[in-house]
CSV table of C-alpha atoms in Angstrom, one decimal:
chain,number,residue,atom,x,y,z
A,19,UNK,CA,-14.6,-14.0,-7.6
A,20,UNK,CA,-14.9,-10.3,-6.9
A,21,UNK,CA,-18.4,-9.9,-8.3
A,22,UNK,CA,-19.7,-12.0,-5.5
A,23,UNK,CA,-18.5,-9.6,-2.8
A,24,UNK,CA,-21.3,-7.9,-1.0
A,25,UNK,CA,-21.0,-4.2,-0.5
A,26,UNK,CA,-23.5,-2.9,2.1
A,27,UNK,CA,-24.6,0.6,1.4
A,28,UNK,CA,-24.9,3.3,4.1
A,29,UNK,CA,-28.4,4.4,5.0
A,30,UNK,CA,-30.0,7.0,2.6
A,31,UNK,CA,-28.7,10.5,3.3
A,32,UNK,CA,-25.2,9.4,4.4
A,33,UNK,CA,-22.0,9.0,2.3
A,34,UNK,CA,-19.8,6.0,1.9
A,35,UNK,CA,-20.4,2.4,2.7
A,36,UNK,CA,-20.8,0.7,6.0
A,37,UNK,CA,-17.5,-0.7,7.3
A,38,UNK,CA,-14.7,0.4,9.6
A,39,UNK,CA,-15.1,4.1,8.7
A,40,UNK,CA,-16.8,5.0,12.0
A,41,UNK,CA,-13.9,6.9,13.5
A,42,UNK,CA,-15.6,10.2,12.7
A,43,UNK,CA,-12.9,11.3,10.2
A,44,UNK,CA,-14.3,13.3,7.3
A,45,UNK,CA,-12.2,12.1,4.3
A,46,UNK,CA,-13.5,15.0,2.3
A,47,UNK,CA,-11.6,17.6,4.4
A,48,UNK,CA,-8.2,18.6,3.2
A,49,UNK,CA,-6.5,18.0,6.6
A,50,UNK,CA,-8.2,14.6,7.3
A,51,UNK,CA,-5.7,12.0,8.7
A,52,UNK,CA,-7.2,9.4,6.4
A,53,UNK,CA,-5.7,11.3,3.4
A,54,UNK,CA,-2.2,10.8,4.8
A,55,UNK,CA,-2.9,7.0,4.9
A,56,UNK,CA,-4.2,7.1,1.3
A,57,UNK,CA,-1.1,9.1,0.3
A,58,UNK,CA,1.2,6.5,1.8
A,59,UNK,CA,-0.7,3.5,0.5
A,60,UNK,CA,-1.2,5.0,-3.0
A,61,UNK,CA,2.6,5.2,-3.4
A,62,UNK,CA,3.3,2.3,-5.7
A,63,UNK,CA,6.6,1.3,-4.2
A,64,UNK,CA,5.9,2.2,-0.6
A,65,UNK,CA,3.5,-0.7,-0.1
A,66,UNK,CA,5.9,-3.2,-1.8
A,67,UNK,CA,8.9,-2.0,0.4
A,68,UNK,CA,6.8,-2.1,3.6
A,69,UNK,CA,5.8,-5.7,2.7
A,70,UNK,CA,9.4,-6.7,1.9
A,71,UNK,CA,10.6,-5.3,5.2
A,72,UNK,CA,7.8,-7.1,7.0
A,73,UNK,CA,10.0,-10.2,6.6
A,74,UNK,CA,12.8,-8.6,8.7
A,75,UNK,CA,15.6,-6.1,8.3
A,76,UNK,CA,17.1,-5.8,4.9
A,77,UNK,CA,20.0,-4.0,3.2
A,78,UNK,CA,19.5,-1.8,0.2
A,79,UNK,CA,21.0,-4.3,-2.2
A,80,UNK,CA,18.8,-7.1,-0.8
A,81,UNK,CA,15.7,-5.0,-1.3
A,82,UNK,CA,16.8,-4.3,-4.9
A,83,UNK,CA,17.1,-8.0,-5.5
A,84,UNK,CA,13.9,-8.8,-3.8
A,85,UNK,CA,11.7,-6.1,-5.4
A,86,UNK,CA,11.4,-6.6,-9.1
A,87,UNK,CA,11.4,-3.5,-11.3
A,88,UNK,CA,12.5,-0.9,-8.8
A,89,UNK,CA,15.6,1.2,-9.5
A,90,UNK,CA,18.2,2.0,-6.9
A,91,UNK,CA,17.2,5.7,-7.1
A,92,UNK,CA,13.5,4.9,-6.6
A,93,UNK,CA,14.2,2.6,-3.7
A,94,UNK,CA,16.3,5.2,-2.0
A,95,UNK,CA,13.6,7.8,-2.4
A,96,UNK,CA,10.9,5.4,-1.2
A,97,UNK,CA,13.0,4.4,1.9
A,98,UNK,CA,13.6,8.1,2.7
A,99,UNK,CA,9.8,8.9,2.4
A,100,UNK,CA,8.9,5.9,4.6
A,101,UNK,CA,11.6,7.0,7.1
A,102,UNK,CA,10.2,10.5,7.2
A,103,UNK,CA,6.7,9.1,7.8
A,104,UNK,CA,8.1,7.1,10.8
A,105,UNK,CA,7.4,3.8,9.1
A,106,UNK,CA,11.0,2.7,8.4
A,107,UNK,CA,14.2,3.0,10.5
A,108,UNK,CA,17.7,3.2,8.9
A,109,UNK,CA,20.4,1.6,11.0
A,110,UNK,CA,24.0,2.4,10.0
A,111,UNK,CA,26.7,0.1,11.5
A,112,UNK,CA,30.3,1.4,12.1
A,113,UNK,CA,32.0,-1.4,10.2
A,114,UNK,CA,34.4,-1.6,7.3
A,115,UNK,CA,32.9,-1.9,4.7
A,116,UNK,CA,30.0,0.2,6.0
A,117,UNK,CA,26.7,-1.6,6.4
A,118,UNK,CA,23.2,-0.1,6.5
A,119,UNK,CA,20.0,-2.0,7.2
A,120,UNK,CA,16.4,-0.9,7.0
A,121,UNK,CA,13.6,-2.2,9.2
A,122,UNK,CA,10.0,-1.4,10.0
A,123,UNK,CA,9.3,0.6,13.1
A,124,UNK,CA,6.4,-0.3,15.3
A,125,UNK,CA,4.3,2.2,13.4
A,126,UNK,CA,5.4,0.6,10.1
A,127,UNK,CA,4.4,-2.8,11.4
A,128,UNK,CA,0.9,-1.6,11.8
A,129,UNK,CA,0.6,-1.3,8.0
A,130,UNK,CA,1.5,-4.9,7.3
A,131,UNK,CA,-2.1,-6.2,8.0
A,132,UNK,CA,-3.9,-3.6,5.9
A,133,UNK,CA,-1.4,-4.3,3.0
A,134,UNK,CA,-2.2,-8.0,3.4
A,135,UNK,CA,-5.9,-7.2,3.1
A,136,UNK,CA,-5.3,-5.2,-0.1
A,137,UNK,CA,-3.1,-8.0,-1.5
A,138,UNK,CA,-6.0,-10.5,-0.8
A,139,UNK,CA,-8.4,-8.1,-2.6
A,140,UNK,CA,-6.0,-7.9,-5.6
A,141,UNK,CA,-5.8,-11.7,-5.7
A,142,UNK,CA,-9.6,-12.0,-5.5
A,143,UNK,CA,-10.5,-9.1,-7.8
A,144,UNK,CA,-7.5,-8.6,-10.0
A,145,UNK,CA,-8.9,-10.6,-12.9
A,146,UNK,CA,-12.1,-8.6,-12.8
A,147,UNK,CA,-10.2,-5.3,-12.9
A,148,UNK,CA,-8.1,-6.5,-15.9
A,149,UNK,CA,-11.3,-7.6,-17.7
A,150,UNK,CA,-12.8,-4.2,-17.1
A,151,UNK,CA,-9.7,-2.5,-18.4
A,152,UNK,CA,-9.7,-4.6,-21.5
A,153,UNK,CA,-13.4,-3.8,-22.1
A,154,UNK,CA,-12.8,-0.1,-21.6
A,155,UNK,CA,-9.8,-0.1,-23.9
A,156,UNK,CA,-11.8,-1.9,-26.6
A,157,UNK,CA,-14.6,0.7,-26.3
A,158,UNK,CA,-17.1,-1.8,-25.0
A,159,UNK,CA,-17.1,-0.8,-21.4
A,160,UNK,CA,-20.1,-2.3,-19.7
A,161,UNK,CA,-20.3,-3.1,-16.0
A,162,UNK,CA,-19.9,-6.8,-15.1
A,163,UNK,CA,-23.0,-8.7,-14.2
């Protein structure tokens, strides 16, 4: 259960929590590289597409069938954004009919483990988040004990 997770606080006078944030990046600065990571991961469909491609190269139609709820237009836009970020590679084959496959680049593969960690967090804490949302929506928002 999420409520049993221990969050160690940073020493007094510092910001954040103790963890893997020791790289020296100041996430409060507008040009901090960490903000790019958040921008990519915060994209609802990007994370799902990266995870789908972690299983190997896929065609556009295969991804549509695999990813529930995504439209063709949104998938195309997401793939283009991921390609621009250097996370996905588009391979067009000179065949009739034409065939296009998408695969993760080496850089894209580096996101698979962090996404797996976020997925594990969602599995562990998802129920607590839904409970908090329901309490908030009911006007009885109180922190869990």
